[in-house]
């Protein structure tokens, strides 16, 4: 079943709204139905396991709750508008989590005997998916994100998976160049766009075939929704991942989909504030002698800055850095007042964690991933400086 047709929607390429609207305007209105007298701008969630279904199923826009839901439809159209504003053929498919979306792409498009290229420094659950793929007879090659190293593994590949900026190391690769090289090999290109969001980077406009993200992070931004999505302009890919979602049942709840759509309206203002705060925090950390390897694409001295400036419109909310050891990092985290010790990133409240506690990431024991929220910038910097002072070991 393909995505059902709803009444005309606002936004670029639809019946309302010019395609040249700025992102701040577009994101507020993305995916909304045409205005109706006395109706809310964003209708509430539709809770339905089944629908009244007269006649045959073939052309029914909504037949069963695992296939489609009007609340998903509005969110999917909103995401498609944001990921590919100029293309009315772009489609999005939403999932119950980011891993649901990632798995749908890799497991529906890979085949025994084919070759998939993954980043060796990507999200740590990619390692589990690599094992799964290899168990199904798929050949998997890996290379780090930095320096476009994956280009050396493309011969004979059918799918190239990029994650840029990478999580948690914040390296960046050239989407346009790698997509060109992969297409010469006949490979599809997927980009994990979680950290950048569609307002910070548009992989489909840079030549990628697929943009994938965990909506759990900055897209929804409040730490209260698990969600994922796949966006593409390739109809066959959209049908494959939609079929995978139906088969495995990785569907989002209507309330989660509605909350995500509601949260999109503030993505631009949240993202701008977080990006500014993140740069201020990164600059403050870089000035501290006990802190090493500060990474944030917005820092002029960051190894990824020049490339990120060419393909990103904002640099995201995540800063990574390394403290001398595990104990030092734990003391630092314990002394923070405004930054919670928690995993995930992209929320309005700042969080940080010693990433090595999970295992699986090739990072030092004192490595910290910090997600910068929308608090006052000066307050955040002051809190971090105080925590660093308190974490210093007492001279013997």
Short mmCIF file of N, CA and C in Angstrom, two decimals, residues 72 75-76 79 93-101 194 213-217 219-220 224-229 250-261 264:
data_model
loop_
_atom_site.label_atom_id
_atom_site.label_comp_id
_atom_site.label_asym_id
_atom_site.label_seq_id
_atom_site.Cartn_x
_atom_site.Cartn_y
_atom_site.Cartn_z
N UNK A 72 0.21 9.68 10.97
CA UNK A 72 1.50 9.42 10.33
C UNK A 72 1.60 10.18 9.02
N UNK A 75 2.62 13.76 9.40
CA UNK A 75 4.02 13.88 9.80
C UNK A 75 4.95 13.50 8.66
N UNK A 76 4.63 12.44 7.94
CA UNK A 76 5.48 12.01 6.83
C UNK A 76 5.56 13.09 5.76
N UNK A 79 7.88 15.89 7.04
CA UNK A 79 9.30 15.53 6.97
C UNK A 79 9.79 15.57 5.52
N UNK A 93 8.82 7.91 5.42
CA UNK A 93 8.18 6.78 6.10
C UNK A 93 8.63 6.84 7.55
N UNK A 94 7.68 6.93 8.48
CA UNK A 94 8.04 7.06 9.89
C UNK A 94 7.99 5.71 10.59
N UNK A 95 8.84 5.57 11.60
CA UNK A 95 9.01 4.31 12.33
C UNK A 95 8.94 4.57 13.83
N UNK A 96 8.88 3.48 14.57
CA UNK A 96 8.76 3.57 16.02
C UNK A 96 10.04 4.02 16.70
N UNK A 97 11.17 3.99 16.00
CA UNK A 97 12.44 4.44 16.57
C UNK A 97 13.43 4.68 15.44
N UNK A 98 14.53 5.34 15.78
CA UNK A 98 15.58 5.52 14.79
C UNK A 98 16.15 4.21 14.32
N UNK A 99 16.34 3.26 15.24
CA UNK A 99 16.86 1.96 14.84
C UNK A 99 15.88 1.20 13.96
N UNK A 100 14.60 1.44 14.15
CA UNK A 100 13.61 0.84 13.25
C UNK A 100 13.80 1.34 11.83
N UNK A 101 14.09 2.65 11.69
CA UNK A 101 14.30 3.23 10.37
C UNK A 101 15.61 2.73 9.76
N UNK A 194 20.77 12.36 11.60
CA UNK A 194 20.20 12.60 12.92
C UNK A 194 20.75 13.85 13.57
N UNK A 213 16.94 9.23 9.90
CA UNK A 213 17.23 9.91 11.17
C UNK A 213 16.44 9.30 12.31
N UNK A 214 17.00 9.46 13.48
CA UNK A 214 16.27 9.21 14.72
C UNK A 214 15.55 10.49 15.10
N UNK A 215 14.24 10.49 14.99
CA UNK A 215 13.45 11.64 15.41
C UNK A 215 13.40 11.79 16.92
N UNK A 216 13.91 10.81 17.63
CA UNK A 216 14.00 10.87 19.09
C UNK A 216 14.85 12.05 19.53
N UNK A 217 15.82 12.43 18.71
CA UNK A 217 16.81 13.42 19.10
C UNK A 217 16.30 14.84 18.81
N UNK A 219 15.04 16.39 16.29
CA UNK A 219 13.83 16.64 15.51
C UNK A 219 12.64 16.91 16.43
N UNK A 220 12.46 16.08 17.46
CA UNK A 220 11.37 16.29 18.41
C UNK A 220 11.83 17.10 19.62
N UNK A 224 10.96 13.03 25.01
CA UNK A 224 9.77 12.29 25.44
C UNK A 224 9.15 11.44 24.33
N UNK A 225 9.83 11.32 23.19
CA UNK A 225 9.29 10.58 22.06
C UNK A 225 10.38 9.72 21.44
N UNK A 226 10.07 8.46 21.17
CA UNK A 226 10.93 7.60 20.35
C UNK A 226 10.33 7.58 18.95
N UNK A 227 11.16 7.88 17.94
CA UNK A 227 10.66 7.96 16.58
C UNK A 227 11.83 7.88 15.62
N UNK A 228 11.57 7.38 14.42
CA UNK A 228 12.57 7.39 13.35
C UNK A 228 11.88 7.62 12.02
N UNK A 229 12.69 7.96 11.00
CA UNK A 229 12.10 8.11 9.68
C UNK A 229 13.12 7.86 8.59
N UNK A 250 7.09 -2.26 12.88
CA UNK A 250 7.85 -1.18 13.54
C UNK A 250 7.16 0.16 13.34
N UNK A 251 5.90 0.22 13.75
CA UNK A 251 5.08 1.41 13.48
C UNK A 251 5.08 2.35 14.67
N UNK A 252 5.01 3.65 14.42
CA UNK A 252 4.92 4.60 15.54
C UNK A 252 3.51 4.65 16.08
N UNK A 253 3.36 4.96 17.35
CA UNK A 253 2.05 5.21 17.90
C UNK A 253 1.52 6.55 17.41
N UNK A 254 0.21 6.68 17.28
CA UNK A 254 -0.34 7.96 16.81
C UNK A 254 -0.02 9.13 17.73
N UNK A 255 0.04 8.90 19.04
CA UNK A 255 0.38 9.98 19.95
C UNK A 255 1.82 10.44 19.73
N UNK A 256 2.73 9.47 19.56
CA UNK A 256 4.13 9.83 19.30
C UNK A 256 4.26 10.61 17.99
N UNK A 257 3.55 10.16 16.96
CA UNK A 257 3.61 10.86 15.68
C UNK A 257 3.06 12.28 15.81
N UNK A 258 1.99 12.43 16.55
CA UNK A 258 1.40 13.77 16.73
C UNK A 258 2.33 14.67 17.54
N UNK A 259 2.92 14.13 18.60
CA UNK A 259 3.87 14.93 19.38
C UNK A 259 5.05 15.37 18.53
N UNK A 260 5.53 14.47 17.68
CA UNK A 260 6.66 14.82 16.81
C UNK A 260 6.27 15.94 15.86
N UNK A 261 5.10 15.86 15.27
CA UNK A 261 4.66 16.90 14.34
C UNK A 261 4.49 18.23 15.07
N UNK A 264 7.86 19.89 15.59
CA UNK A 264 8.54 20.43 14.42
C UNK A 264 8.45 21.95 14.34
#
